[in-house]
mmCIF file of C-alpha atoms and ligand atoms in Angstrom:
data_model
loop_
_atom_site.group_PDB
_atom_site.id
_atom_site.type_symbol
_atom_site.label_atom_id
_atom_site.label_comp_id
_atom_site.label_asym_id
_atom_site.label_seq_id
_atom_site.Cartn_x
_atom_site.Cartn_y
_atom_site.Cartn_z
ATOM 1 C CA MET X 1 108.897 91.216 97.464
ATOM 2 C CA SER X 2 110.441 89.747 94.383
ATOM 3 C CA ALA X 3 112.997 91.147 91.963
ATOM 4 C CA SER X 4 111.231 89.520 89.045
ATOM 5 C CA ASP X 5 108.195 90.938 87.285
ATOM 6 C CA ARG X 6 107.012 87.466 86.371
ATOM 7 C CA PRO X 7 103.342 87.682 87.342
ATOM 8 C CA LEU X 8 103.283 84.427 89.304
ATOM 9 C CA ARG X 9 102.644 84.473 93.069
ATOM 10 C CA ALA X 10 100.865 82.539 95.786
ATOM 11 C CA ARG X 11 98.755 84.915 97.837
ATOM 12 C CA VAL X 12 98.192 83.582 101.341
ATOM 13 C CA HIS X 13 95.178 84.895 103.216
ATOM 14 C CA LEU X 14 96.177 84.786 106.858
ATOM 15 C CA ASP X 15 92.722 85.898 107.980
ATOM 16 C CA ALA X 16 91.312 82.759 106.329
ATOM 17 C CA ILE X 17 93.762 80.579 108.271
ATOM 18 C CA LEU X 18 92.740 82.277 111.522
ATOM 19 C CA HIS X 19 89.084 81.723 110.632
ATOM 20 C CA ASN X 20 89.755 78.052 109.862
ATOM 21 C CA TYR X 21 91.680 77.581 113.123
ATOM 22 C CA ARG X 22 88.738 79.066 115.068
ATOM 23 C CA PHE X 23 86.405 76.810 113.122
ATOM 24 C CA ALA X 24 88.480 73.764 114.122
ATOM 25 C CA LYS X 25 88.398 74.880 117.753
ATOM 26 C CA GLY X 26 84.634 75.309 117.541
ATOM 27 C CA PHE X 27 84.253 71.677 116.507
ATOM 28 C CA ALA X 28 86.256 70.475 119.503
ATOM 29 C CA PRO X 29 85.630 73.174 122.102
ATOM 30 C CA ALA X 30 86.841 71.119 125.052
ATOM 31 C CA SER X 31 90.181 70.336 123.418
ATOM 32 C CA ARG X 32 93.240 72.392 122.744
ATOM 33 C CA ALA X 33 94.428 72.457 119.141
ATOM 34 C CA LEU X 34 97.931 72.160 117.738
ATOM 35 C CA ALA X 35 97.995 73.960 114.404
ATOM 36 C CA VAL X 36 99.916 71.643 112.085
ATOM 37 C CA VAL X 37 102.449 73.788 110.236
ATOM 38 C CA LYS X 38 104.879 71.129 108.992
ATOM 39 C CA ALA X 39 106.291 71.413 105.464
ATOM 40 C CA ASN X 40 106.343 75.214 105.633
ATOM 41 C CA ALA X 41 102.700 75.222 106.734
ATOM 42 C CA TYR X 42 101.691 73.047 103.783
ATOM 43 C CA GLY X 43 103.453 75.528 101.514
ATOM 44 C CA HIS X 44 101.794 78.598 103.042
ATOM 45 C CA GLY X 45 104.853 79.915 104.926
ATOM 46 C CA SER X 46 105.188 78.534 108.449
ATOM 47 C CA VAL X 47 106.602 81.631 110.149
ATOM 48 C CA ALA X 48 103.908 83.940 108.762
ATOM 49 C CA VAL X 49 101.180 81.405 109.517
ATOM 50 C CA ALA X 50 102.405 80.768 113.065
ATOM 51 C CA ARG X 51 102.693 84.497 113.748
ATOM 52 C CA ALA X 52 99.166 85.049 112.450
ATOM 53 C CA LEU X 53 97.894 82.346 114.814
ATOM 54 C CA ALA X 54 100.232 83.136 117.711
ATOM 55 C CA SER X 55 97.747 85.068 119.833
ATOM 56 C CA GLU X 56 95.178 82.247 119.681
ATOM 57 C CA ALA X 57 96.832 78.951 118.897
ATOM 58 C CA ASP X 58 97.361 76.554 121.794
ATOM 59 C CA GLY X 59 100.421 75.215 120.029
ATOM 60 C CA PHE X 60 101.940 74.009 116.798
ATOM 61 C CA ALA X 61 103.057 70.709 115.303
ATOM 62 C CA VAL X 62 105.921 70.170 112.863
ATOM 63 C CA ALA X 63 107.769 67.207 111.398
ATOM 64 C CA CYS X 64 111.320 67.898 112.472
ATOM 65 C CA LEU X 65 113.689 69.951 114.582
ATOM 66 C CA ASP X 66 114.611 72.484 111.865
ATOM 67 C CA GLU X 67 110.978 73.347 111.375
ATOM 68 C CA ALA X 68 110.512 73.843 115.111
ATOM 69 C CA LEU X 69 113.639 75.964 115.554
ATOM 70 C CA GLU X 70 112.567 78.222 112.697
ATOM 71 C CA LEU X 71 109.390 78.967 114.655
ATOM 72 C CA ARG X 72 111.205 79.471 117.966
ATOM 73 C CA ASP X 73 113.714 81.781 116.243
ATOM 74 C CA SER X 74 110.849 83.863 114.923
ATOM 75 C CA GLY X 75 109.463 84.360 118.408
ATOM 76 C CA ILE X 76 106.860 81.616 118.711
ATOM 77 C CA GLN X 77 106.654 80.664 122.391
ATOM 78 C CA ALA X 78 103.722 78.261 122.419
ATOM 79 C CA ARG X 79 104.100 74.503 122.616
ATOM 80 C CA ILE X 80 105.685 72.957 119.529
ATOM 81 C CA LEU X 81 105.313 69.216 118.991
ATOM 82 C CA LEU X 82 107.826 67.250 116.914
ATOM 83 C CA LEU X 83 105.544 64.734 115.205
ATOM 84 C CA GLU X 84 108.366 62.281 114.509
ATOM 85 C CA GLY X 85 110.451 63.114 117.540
ATOM 86 C CA VAL X 86 114.217 63.277 117.214
ATOM 87 C CA PHE X 87 116.316 61.612 114.528
ATOM 88 C CA SER X 88 119.463 61.305 116.652
ATOM 89 C CA PRO X 89 120.421 61.604 120.335
ATOM 90 C CA ASP X 90 122.209 64.878 119.533
ATOM 91 C CA GLU X 91 118.927 66.533 118.637
ATOM 92 C CA ILE X 92 117.720 66.136 122.224
ATOM 93 C CA VAL X 93 120.134 68.871 123.302
ATOM 94 C CA GLN X 94 118.362 71.343 121.046
ATOM 95 C CA VAL X 95 114.922 70.026 121.962
ATOM 96 C CA ASP X 96 115.807 70.708 125.587
ATOM 97 C CA ARG X 97 117.173 74.181 124.869
ATOM 98 C CA ALA X 98 114.148 75.154 122.738
ATOM 99 C CA GLY X 99 111.611 73.579 125.098
ATOM 100 C CA LEU X 100 109.967 71.376 122.489
ATOM 101 C CA THR X 101 107.590 68.453 122.963
ATOM 102 C CA MET X 102 108.726 65.195 121.358
ATOM 103 C CA VAL X 103 106.935 62.204 120.014
ATOM 104 C CA VAL X 104 108.641 58.917 120.982
ATOM 105 C CA HIS X 105 107.796 56.284 118.415
ATOM 106 C CA CYS X 106 110.489 53.582 118.728
ATOM 107 C CA ARG X 107 112.815 51.876 121.183
ATOM 108 C CA GLU X 108 115.873 53.671 119.800
ATOM 109 C CA GLN X 109 114.354 57.041 120.617
ATOM 110 C CA LEU X 110 113.317 55.742 124.022
ATOM 111 C CA GLY X 111 116.896 54.717 124.730
ATOM 112 C CA TRP X 112 118.232 58.128 123.691
ATOM 113 C CA LEU X 113 115.703 59.880 125.937
ATOM 114 C CA LEU X 114 116.452 57.771 128.962
ATOM 115 C CA ALA X 115 120.178 58.360 128.480
ATOM 116 C CA ALA X 116 119.854 62.116 127.927
ATOM 117 C CA ARG X 117 120.996 64.679 130.480
ATOM 118 C CA PRO X 118 118.688 67.628 129.796
ATOM 119 C CA GLU X 119 118.667 70.823 131.823
ATOM 120 C CA ARG X 120 114.883 70.787 132.059
ATOM 121 C CA PRO X 121 112.443 67.857 132.221
ATOM 122 C CA LEU X 122 111.614 66.558 128.730
ATOM 123 C CA ALA X 123 108.048 66.404 127.404
ATOM 124 C CA CYS X 124 107.388 63.123 125.608
ATOM 125 C CA TRP X 125 104.305 61.887 123.811
ATOM 126 C CA ILE X 126 104.289 58.136 123.230
ATOM 127 C CA LYS X 127 103.203 57.236 119.726
ATOM 128 C CA VAL X 128 100.785 54.317 119.756
ATOM 129 C CA ASP X 129 100.395 52.320 116.568
ATOM 130 C CA SER X 130 96.625 52.003 116.684
ATOM 131 C CA GLY X 131 96.432 50.663 113.134
ATOM 132 C CA MET X 132 98.311 52.950 110.739
ATOM 133 C CA HIS X 133 101.253 50.510 110.929
ATOM 134 C CA ARG X 134 103.833 53.099 110.039
ATOM 135 C CA VAL X 135 105.494 54.233 113.257
ATOM 136 C CA GLY X 136 104.686 53.813 116.930
ATOM 137 C CA PHE X 137 104.617 51.219 119.675
ATOM 138 C CA ALA X 138 102.240 48.287 119.664
ATOM 139 C CA PRO X 139 99.298 48.969 122.005
ATOM 140 C CA GLU X 140 100.476 46.151 124.317
ATOM 141 C CA ALA X 141 103.803 47.926 124.848
ATOM 142 C CA PHE X 142 102.282 51.201 126.020
ATOM 143 C CA ALA X 143 102.164 50.454 129.738
ATOM 144 C CA GLU X 144 105.824 49.484 129.783
ATOM 145 C CA ILE X 145 106.987 52.520 127.786
ATOM 146 C CA HIS X 146 104.832 54.779 129.916
ATOM 147 C CA ALA X 147 106.317 53.336 133.091
ATOM 148 C CA ALA X 148 109.862 53.740 131.775
ATOM 149 C CA LEU X 149 109.330 57.392 130.899
ATOM 150 C CA SER X 150 107.303 58.293 133.980
ATOM 151 C CA GLY X 151 109.898 56.703 136.198
ATOM 152 C CA CYS X 152 112.744 58.597 134.598
ATOM 153 C CA GLY X 153 113.864 61.564 136.638
ATOM 154 C CA HIS X 154 114.430 63.861 133.687
ATOM 155 C CA VAL X 155 111.139 63.274 131.890
ATOM 156 C CA GLY X 156 108.278 65.551 132.896
ATOM 157 C CA GLU X 157 105.122 65.301 130.851
ATOM 158 C CA VAL X 158 104.249 61.922 129.331
ATOM 159 C CA GLY X 159 101.437 61.901 126.758
ATOM 160 C CA ALA X 160 99.952 59.548 124.194
ATOM 161 C CA ILE X 161 99.396 60.171 120.513
ATOM 162 C CA SER X 162 98.139 58.210 117.532
ATOM 163 C CA HIS X 163 97.109 58.889 113.953
ATOM 164 C CA PHE X 164 94.187 57.759 111.779
ATOM 165 C CA ALA X 165 94.689 55.928 108.515
ATOM 166 C CA ARG X 166 91.179 56.359 107.118
ATOM 167 C CA ALA X 167 89.454 59.207 108.964
ATOM 168 C CA ASP X 168 88.965 60.979 105.627
ATOM 169 C CA GLU X 169 86.525 58.206 104.677
ATOM 170 C CA LEU X 170 83.397 59.297 106.521
ATOM 171 C CA GLY X 171 81.970 56.637 108.785
ATOM 172 C CA HIS X 172 84.659 54.082 107.989
ATOM 173 C CA PRO X 173 84.712 51.399 110.711
ATOM 174 C CA TYR X 174 88.522 51.306 110.730
ATOM 175 C CA SER X 175 88.607 54.587 112.645
ATOM 176 C CA GLU X 176 86.481 53.066 115.402
ATOM 177 C CA ARG X 177 88.876 50.141 115.591
ATOM 178 C CA GLN X 178 91.784 52.547 115.928
ATOM 179 C CA ILE X 179 90.055 54.463 118.737
ATOM 180 C CA ALA X 180 89.381 51.169 120.527
ATOM 181 C CA ALA X 181 93.008 50.050 120.087
ATOM 182 C CA PHE X 182 94.246 53.390 121.429
ATOM 183 C CA ASP X 183 91.978 53.238 124.469
ATOM 184 C CA ARG X 184 93.004 49.657 125.141
ATOM 185 C CA ALA X 185 96.649 50.711 124.999
ATOM 186 C CA LEU X 186 96.116 53.486 127.537
ATOM 187 C CA GLY X 187 94.257 51.085 129.811
ATOM 188 C CA GLY X 188 92.591 53.881 131.743
ATOM 189 C CA LEU X 189 95.868 55.599 132.664
ATOM 190 C CA PRO X 190 95.197 59.327 133.048
ATOM 191 C CA VAL X 191 97.538 60.458 130.261
ATOM 192 C CA MET X 192 97.168 63.524 128.107
ATOM 193 C CA SER X 193 96.270 62.298 124.647
ATOM 194 C CA SER X 194 95.927 63.365 121.037
ATOM 195 C CA LEU X 195 94.295 61.518 118.145
ATOM 196 C CA ALA X 196 92.481 63.813 115.757
ATOM 197 C CA ASN X 197 93.700 65.132 112.414
ATOM 198 C CA SER X 198 91.400 67.472 110.446
ATOM 199 C CA ALA X 199 89.090 64.668 109.330
ATOM 200 C CA ALA X 200 88.646 63.444 112.904
ATOM 201 C CA VAL X 201 88.172 66.993 114.228
ATOM 202 C CA LEU X 202 85.205 67.323 111.873
ATOM 203 C CA SER X 203 83.712 63.842 112.060
ATOM 204 C CA LEU X 204 84.887 61.863 115.112
ATOM 205 C CA SER X 205 84.119 63.724 118.304
ATOM 206 C CA ARG X 206 85.093 60.656 120.355
ATOM 207 C CA ALA X 207 88.621 61.219 119.109
ATOM 208 C CA HIS X 208 88.974 64.865 120.127
ATOM 209 C CA ARG X 209 90.708 64.156 123.468
ATOM 210 C CA ASP X 210 93.045 66.731 125.046
ATOM 211 C CA TRP X 211 94.777 67.991 121.916
ATOM 212 C CA THR X 212 93.557 67.976 118.318
ATOM 213 C CA ARG X 213 95.931 68.324 115.358
ATOM 214 C CA PRO X 214 94.192 70.103 112.476
ATOM 215 C CA GLY X 215 96.333 70.484 109.367
ATOM 216 C CA ILE X 216 94.756 70.670 105.924
ATOM 217 C CA MET X 217 91.547 72.270 107.188
ATOM 218 C CA LEU X 218 93.533 75.294 108.400
ATOM 219 C CA TYR X 219 94.383 75.930 104.781
ATOM 220 C CA GLY X 220 90.730 75.815 103.781
ATOM 221 C CA ILE X 221 90.565 72.371 102.243
ATOM 222 C CA SER X 222 88.042 69.754 103.307
ATOM 223 C CA PRO X 223 89.832 66.583 104.386
ATOM 224 C CA PHE X 224 87.008 64.501 102.911
ATOM 225 C CA VAL X 225 86.638 63.318 99.353
ATOM 226 C CA ASP X 226 82.873 63.207 99.775
ATOM 227 C CA PRO X 227 80.790 66.295 100.479
ATOM 228 C CA HIS X 228 80.629 67.336 104.127
ATOM 229 C CA PRO X 229 78.603 70.171 105.634
ATOM 230 C CA SER X 230 81.718 71.757 107.105
ATOM 231 C CA ALA X 231 83.399 72.111 103.738
ATOM 232 C CA GLY X 232 81.493 75.283 102.931
ATOM 233 C CA GLU X 233 82.641 76.928 106.159
ATOM 234 C CA LEU X 234 86.318 76.555 105.398
ATOM 235 C CA ARG X 235 87.987 79.432 103.599
ATOM 236 C CA PRO X 236 90.677 78.652 101.019
ATOM 237 C CA ALA X 237 93.879 80.235 102.270
ATOM 238 C CA MET X 238 95.921 80.199 99.092
ATOM 239 C CA THR X 239 95.295 81.849 95.758
ATOM 240 C CA LEU X 240 97.848 80.739 93.203
ATOM 241 C CA GLU X 241 97.829 83.285 90.432
ATOM 242 C CA SER X 242 99.783 84.303 87.388
ATOM 243 C CA GLY X 243 99.170 86.263 84.218
ATOM 244 C CA ILE X 244 98.868 85.872 80.466
ATOM 245 C CA ILE X 245 102.195 86.486 78.727
ATOM 246 C CA SER X 246 101.298 85.581 75.133
ATOM 247 C CA VAL X 247 98.181 85.096 73.024
ATOM 248 C CA ARG X 248 97.863 83.659 69.542
ATOM 249 C CA THR X 249 95.164 82.528 67.159
ATOM 250 C CA LEU X 250 95.490 78.966 65.910
ATOM 251 C CA GLN X 251 93.696 77.003 63.202
ATOM 252 C CA ALA X 252 91.777 73.732 63.353
ATOM 253 C CA GLY X 253 94.350 70.929 63.353
ATOM 254 C CA ASP X 254 97.137 72.954 65.027
ATOM 255 C CA PRO X 255 98.740 71.068 67.922
ATOM 256 C CA VAL X 256 99.599 72.948 71.126
ATOM 257 C CA GLY X 257 102.755 72.407 73.180
ATOM 258 C CA TYR X 258 104.911 69.339 73.851
ATOM 259 C CA GLY X 259 103.804 66.169 72.189
ATOM 260 C CA GLY X 260 100.881 67.915 70.526
ATOM 261 C CA ARG X 261 98.653 66.446 73.199
ATOM 262 C CA PHE X 262 95.961 68.977 72.444
ATOM 263 C CA VAL X 263 94.949 69.668 68.835
ATOM 264 C CA CYS X 264 92.646 72.585 68.003
ATOM 265 C CA ASP X 265 89.321 71.295 66.712
ATOM 266 C CA ARG X 266 88.407 74.724 65.324
ATOM 267 C CA PRO X 267 90.003 78.150 65.109
ATOM 268 C CA MET X 268 91.054 78.951 68.662
ATOM 269 C CA ARG X 269 92.640 81.692 70.698
ATOM 270 C CA VAL X 270 95.267 80.173 72.945
ATOM 271 C CA GLY X 271 96.964 82.082 75.747
ATOM 272 C CA VAL X 272 100.117 81.275 77.654
ATOM 273 C CA ALA X 273 100.303 81.778 81.438
ATOM 274 C CA ALA X 274 103.575 82.073 83.315
ATOM 275 C CA ILE X 275 103.541 78.976 85.500
ATOM 276 C CA GLY X 276 104.760 75.451 84.942
ATOM 277 C CA TYR X 277 105.611 72.272 86.734
ATOM 278 C CA ALA X 278 108.828 73.796 88.080
ATOM 279 C CA ASP X 279 106.556 76.145 90.034
ATOM 280 C CA GLY X 280 104.477 73.282 91.355
ATOM 281 C CA TYR X 281 101.633 73.297 88.863
ATOM 282 C CA PRO X 282 101.140 69.562 88.320
ATOM 283 C CA ARG X 283 102.465 68.202 85.048
ATOM 284 C CA HIS X 284 99.734 65.571 85.192
ATOM 285 C CA ALA X 285 97.012 68.197 84.708
ATOM 286 C CA PRO X 286 94.815 66.953 81.863
ATOM 287 C CA ASP X 287 93.233 69.013 79.101
ATOM 288 C CA GLY X 288 90.133 70.618 80.563
ATOM 289 C CA THR X 289 91.590 71.316 84.017
ATOM 290 C CA PRO X 290 89.757 74.437 85.210
ATOM 291 C CA VAL X 291 91.461 77.828 85.425
ATOM 292 C CA LEU X 292 90.110 81.315 85.790
ATOM 293 C CA VAL X 293 91.255 84.010 83.358
ATOM 294 C CA ASP X 294 90.229 87.580 84.029
ATOM 295 C CA GLY X 295 87.580 86.257 86.399
ATOM 296 C CA ARG X 296 86.045 83.878 83.856
ATOM 297 C CA PRO X 297 86.254 80.084 83.924
ATOM 298 C CA THR X 298 88.150 78.359 81.141
ATOM 299 C CA ARG X 299 90.452 75.351 80.729
ATOM 300 C CA LEU X 300 93.968 74.089 80.283
ATOM 301 C CA VAL X 301 94.805 72.879 76.767
ATOM 302 C CA GLY X 302 98.045 71.006 76.075
ATOM 303 C CA ARG X 303 100.758 69.609 78.292
ATOM 304 C CA VAL X 304 102.101 71.596 81.208
ATOM 305 C CA SER X 305 105.663 72.784 80.458
ATOM 306 C CA MET X 306 108.353 73.583 83.005
ATOM 307 C CA ASP X 307 107.628 77.328 83.002
ATOM 308 C CA MET X 308 104.413 77.798 81.022
ATOM 309 C CA ILE X 309 100.923 76.453 80.479
ATOM 310 C CA THR X 310 98.528 76.983 77.581
ATOM 311 C CA LEU X 311 94.901 78.005 78.075
ATOM 312 C CA ASP X 312 91.814 78.173 75.906
ATOM 313 C CA LEU X 313 90.849 81.838 75.440
ATOM 314 C CA THR X 314 88.442 81.217 72.579
ATOM 315 C CA GLY X 315 85.542 83.638 72.790
ATOM 316 C CA MET X 316 87.422 85.831 75.282
ATOM 317 C CA ASP X 317 88.549 88.348 72.681
ATOM 318 C CA ASP X 318 89.121 91.134 75.172
ATOM 319 C CA VAL X 319 91.571 89.038 77.187
ATOM 320 C CA GLY X 320 95.156 89.919 76.363
ATOM 321 C CA LEU X 321 98.616 90.235 77.796
ATOM 322 C CA GLY X 322 98.656 90.779 81.532
ATOM 323 C CA ALA X 323 95.196 89.307 82.182
ATOM 324 C CA PRO X 324 95.136 87.664 85.616
ATOM 325 C CA VAL X 325 94.997 83.884 85.830
ATOM 326 C CA GLN X 326 93.885 81.925 88.919
ATOM 327 C CA LEU X 327 95.233 78.368 89.060
ATOM 328 C CA TRP X 328 93.565 77.583 92.363
ATOM 329 C CA GLY X 329 91.984 79.557 95.155
ATOM 330 C CA ASP X 330 88.505 80.842 95.991
ATOM 331 C CA ARG X 331 87.143 80.319 92.456
ATOM 332 C CA VAL X 332 89.106 77.237 91.385
ATOM 333 C CA PRO X 333 89.083 74.599 94.145
ATOM 334 C CA ALA X 334 92.575 73.208 94.703
ATOM 335 C CA ALA X 335 90.951 69.903 95.646
ATOM 336 C CA GLU X 336 89.301 69.704 92.220
ATOM 337 C CA VAL X 337 92.559 70.448 90.389
ATOM 338 C CA ALA X 338 94.224 67.820 92.565
ATOM 339 C CA ARG X 339 91.531 65.239 91.866
ATOM 340 C CA LEU X 340 91.889 65.719 88.118
ATOM 341 C CA CYS X 341 95.642 65.225 88.504
ATOM 342 C CA GLY X 342 95.268 62.031 90.529
ATOM 343 C CA THR X 343 96.532 63.580 93.756
ATOM 344 C CA ILE X 344 95.391 65.582 96.781
ATOM 345 C CA ALA X 345 95.606 69.285 97.624
ATOM 346 C CA TYR X 346 98.235 68.483 100.269
ATOM 347 C CA GLU X 347 100.647 67.514 97.493
ATOM 348 C CA LEU X 348 99.837 70.533 95.335
ATOM 349 C CA PHE X 349 100.432 72.937 98.235
ATOM 350 C CA THR X 350 103.642 71.352 99.439
ATOM 351 C CA GLY X 351 104.904 71.169 95.870
ATOM 352 C CA ILE X 352 104.814 74.946 95.299
ATOM 353 C CA GLY X 353 108.206 75.794 93.833
ATOM 354 C CA ARG X 354 110.895 77.921 95.393
ATOM 355 C CA ARG X 355 110.607 80.549 92.707
ATOM 356 C CA VAL X 356 106.949 81.283 93.558
ATOM 357 C CA PRO X 357 106.828 84.291 95.880
ATOM 358 C CA LEU X 358 104.497 83.839 98.859
ATOM 359 C CA VAL X 359 102.600 87.072 99.468
ATOM 360 C CA HIS X 360 100.969 87.153 102.894
ATOM 361 C CA GLU X 361 97.836 89.243 103.344
ATOM 362 C CA GLY X 362 95.372 89.921 106.147
ATOM 363 C CA ALA X 363 95.436 89.102 109.859
HETATM 364 C C1 PLP C 1 100.188 65.908 109.096
HETATM 365 C C2 PLP C 1 99.648 65.352 110.354
HETATM 366 C C3 PLP C 1 98.436 65.817 110.883
HETATM 367 C C4 PLP C 1 97.531 66.771 110.149
HETATM 368 O O1 PLP C 1 96.751 66.043 109.234
HETATM 369 P P1 PLP C 1 95.635 66.753 108.331
HETATM 370 O O2 PLP C 1 95.034 65.643 107.545
HETATM 371 O O3 PLP C 1 96.383 67.703 107.450
HETATM 372 O O4 PLP C 1 94.711 67.436 109.242
HETATM 373 C C5 PLP C 1 98.052 65.335 112.128
HETATM 374 N N1 PLP C 1 98.809 64.421 112.786
HETATM 375 C C6 PLP C 1 99.953 63.926 112.289
HETATM 376 C C7 PLP C 1 100.706 62.912 113.048
HETATM 377 C C8 PLP C 1 100.402 64.352 111.047
HETATM 378 O O5 PLP C 1 101.531 63.845 110.547
#
């Protein structure tokens, strides 16, 4: 795979992603599910992930044209939705050629679509701003936009899509308000619709509709901060692992790494693992962040460097050079590392550096 013998790699368990996709489908059995593989499948490798799901997935969703064309070029024939639509009228030519489905979220895009001269009818999903207030048409505008697209000779399918702002907060009333706003916008028109991200797949069955859009749950991470019964059924898809490249014994009072953030409070064995913030391990990780060394839980001590981190190996006298280190995966929850760093697993996964080889296994 890689020319380097640096022990760092992200192992991606494709069988876990397939399991998680089936799990998402099981929660919304009457709906079809677009596997969200934007941002290189949340850092997991979009081509490998899409191929692993190809025989079962109803379709895929990505953020932009390049991401969609990469999937088409690798042989993916299922529906691919562009979650933000096109960024220029020129992109419509390629959307047409590749047979993609587009979100339409603003009047500029609408104008480009109506003026396009595609070879095949375009598939357009109207983005309704049901309360996220980021992109999309006001609910009151839906009927007009729908009429414009439906009446256009070169537009085929017209759908409706919206996105939740707070579905990860279980039972939050804002999600109900968004569902109500969406339904009001549609006004009973029989349009194909899509509302549910992972959190809504698992907790808002009223939002399942025709197409769900599970993302983070495919990668084995619960979308909820609070415990949820489904969390235990999801299988973590990524194991980020490296190895110990140096070990030393330090004395009480010795500082470790940049800024001497950590100071040994007793004689300690401190190991260095080959991973740093340039690889996507968060520089904000505090002392005490969990890691697994040689299968045993221990902790980060000292600031994360660009290429290295320092770990407490005190009492692990048999652990030496080459010992395996798990940064996150089945034994170290990525969500817990993320929480300690003031972020979410989404950001950790998408921040994996270019020099980390992705090693795909299973499926
Ligand atoms: C990223 C994204 C999703 C997936 O969200 P998860 O929380 O990862 O399940 C769904 N819909 C839209 C519009 C998105 O941008």
